[in-house]
Amino acid sequence: MHWFYLLLSLGALLLAITTVHGWLLLLSLLAALGFFLAWIRGWYLDRIGGRQQNELAMIDPAELRRLRELAEARKREAAPASAPPQGPAPPAA
């Protein structure tokens, strides 16, 4: 969508170049500048601005450590239950 603003900006600049009226020249130059700035803003948001993380959703280090400890405890509890039973070792040949 932001590419449409660039086309409008070029159209307004073309109008400014071809006009003979001073007021229309000023108006079309202002429109070209506005559309160009709108294109720059849209391009920026598309490339960089939309990737910002929500700071409220970030986990603090203490909470992260607690979650890791819970995961390790669950892993230790599940490991003996899923391990195959250990029988006697086969005789050495």
GROMACS .gro file of C-alpha atoms in nm:
model
   93
    1MET     CA    1   0.000   0.000   0.000
    2HIS     CA    2   0.283   0.239   0.075
    3TRP     CA    3   0.402   0.217  -0.287
    4PHE     CA    4   0.080   0.388  -0.389
    5TYR     CA    5   0.197   0.697  -0.196
    6LEU     CA    6   0.515   0.705  -0.402
    7LEU     CA    7   0.313   0.703  -0.724
    8LEU     CA    8   0.090   0.982  -0.592
    9SER     CA    9   0.400   1.179  -0.498
   10LEU     CA   10   0.543   1.143  -0.848
   11GLY     CA   11   0.209   1.246  -0.997
   12ALA     CA   12   0.195   1.557  -0.778
   13LEU     CA   13   0.554   1.640  -0.874
   14LEU     CA   14   0.467   1.602  -1.242
   15LEU     CA   15   0.172   1.837  -1.191
   16ALA     CA   16   0.402   2.087  -1.018
   17ILE     CA   17   0.645   2.080  -1.310
   18THR     CA   18   0.378   2.130  -1.577
   19THR     CA   19   0.157   2.391  -1.409
   20VAL     CA   20   0.165   2.763  -1.486
   21HIS     CA   21  -0.026   2.879  -1.176
   22GLY     CA   22   0.170   2.970  -0.865
   23TRP     CA   23  -0.091   2.853  -0.616
   24LEU     CA   24  -0.124   2.515  -0.791
   25LEU     CA   25   0.254   2.480  -0.795
   26LEU     CA   26   0.271   2.536  -0.419
   27LEU     CA   27  -0.021   2.303  -0.350
   28SER     CA   28   0.117   2.023  -0.566
   29LEU     CA   29   0.467   2.055  -0.415
   30LEU     CA   30   0.319   2.029  -0.066
   31ALA     CA   31   0.115   1.727  -0.175
   32ALA     CA   32   0.424   1.566  -0.328
   33LEU     CA   33   0.615   1.620  -0.005
   34GLY     CA   34   0.331   1.480   0.205
   35PHE     CA   35   0.290   1.173  -0.013
   36PHE     CA   36   0.665   1.117  -0.015
   37LEU     CA   37   0.677   1.132   0.366
   38ALA     CA   38   0.383   0.891   0.383
   39TRP     CA   39   0.574   0.653   0.155
   40ILE     CA   40   0.887   0.678   0.371
   41ARG     CA   41   0.682   0.608   0.686
   42GLY     CA   42   0.509   0.309   0.527
   43TRP     CA   43   0.838   0.170   0.401
   44TYR     CA   44   0.993   0.211   0.747
   45LEU     CA   45   0.703   0.038   0.921
   46ASP     CA   46   0.711  -0.243   0.668
   47ARG     CA   47   1.086  -0.301   0.706
   48ILE     CA   48   1.175  -0.213   1.063
   49GLY     CA   49   0.890  -0.073   1.269
   50GLY     CA   50   0.664  -0.376   1.266
   51ARG     CA   51   0.925  -0.600   1.429
   52GLN     CA   52   0.938  -0.434   1.767
   53GLN     CA   53   0.871  -0.660   2.061
   54ASN     CA   54   0.619  -0.588   2.329
   55GLU     CA   55   0.819  -0.512   2.643
   56LEU     CA   56   0.534  -0.625   2.869
   57ALA     CA   57   0.541  -0.973   2.719
   58MET     CA   58   0.912  -1.022   2.792
   59ILE     CA   59   1.008  -1.260   3.073
   60ASP     CA   60   1.239  -1.130   3.343
   61PRO     CA   61   1.546  -1.342   3.435
   62ALA     CA   62   1.403  -1.465   3.767
   63GLU     CA   63   1.088  -1.596   3.598
   64LEU     CA   64   1.295  -1.756   3.323
   65ARG     CA   65   1.515  -1.933   3.582
   66ARG     CA   66   1.206  -2.060   3.764
   67LEU     CA   67   1.059  -2.196   3.440
   68ARG     CA   68   1.386  -2.372   3.356
   69GLU     CA   69   1.399  -2.531   3.700
   70LEU     CA   70   1.041  -2.655   3.657
   71ALA     CA   71   1.126  -2.802   3.316
   72GLU     CA   72   1.434  -2.977   3.453
   73ALA     CA   73   1.234  -3.118   3.746
   74ARG     CA   74   0.968  -3.254   3.509
   75LYS     CA   75   1.239  -3.404   3.289
   76ARG     CA   76   1.401  -3.579   3.588
   77GLU     CA   77   1.064  -3.716   3.703
   78ALA     CA   78   0.983  -3.847   3.357
   79ALA     CA   79   1.326  -4.002   3.291
   80PRO     CA   80   1.307  -4.300   3.537
   81ALA     CA   81   0.952  -4.385   3.432
   82SER     CA   82   1.038  -4.406   3.063
   83ALA     CA   83   1.378  -4.575   3.102
   84PRO     CA   84   1.385  -4.950   3.029
   85PRO     CA   85   1.440  -5.174   3.332
   86GLN     CA   86   1.803  -5.261   3.394
   87GLY     CA   87   1.860  -5.636   3.396
   88PRO     CA   88   2.174  -5.827   3.483
   89ALA     CA   89   2.469  -5.761   3.258
   90PRO     CA   90   2.545  -6.031   2.999
   91PRO     CA   91   2.844  -6.250   3.081
   92ALA     CA   92   3.173  -6.145   2.933
   93ALA     CA   93   3.312  -6.377   2.671
   0.00000   0.00000   0.00000
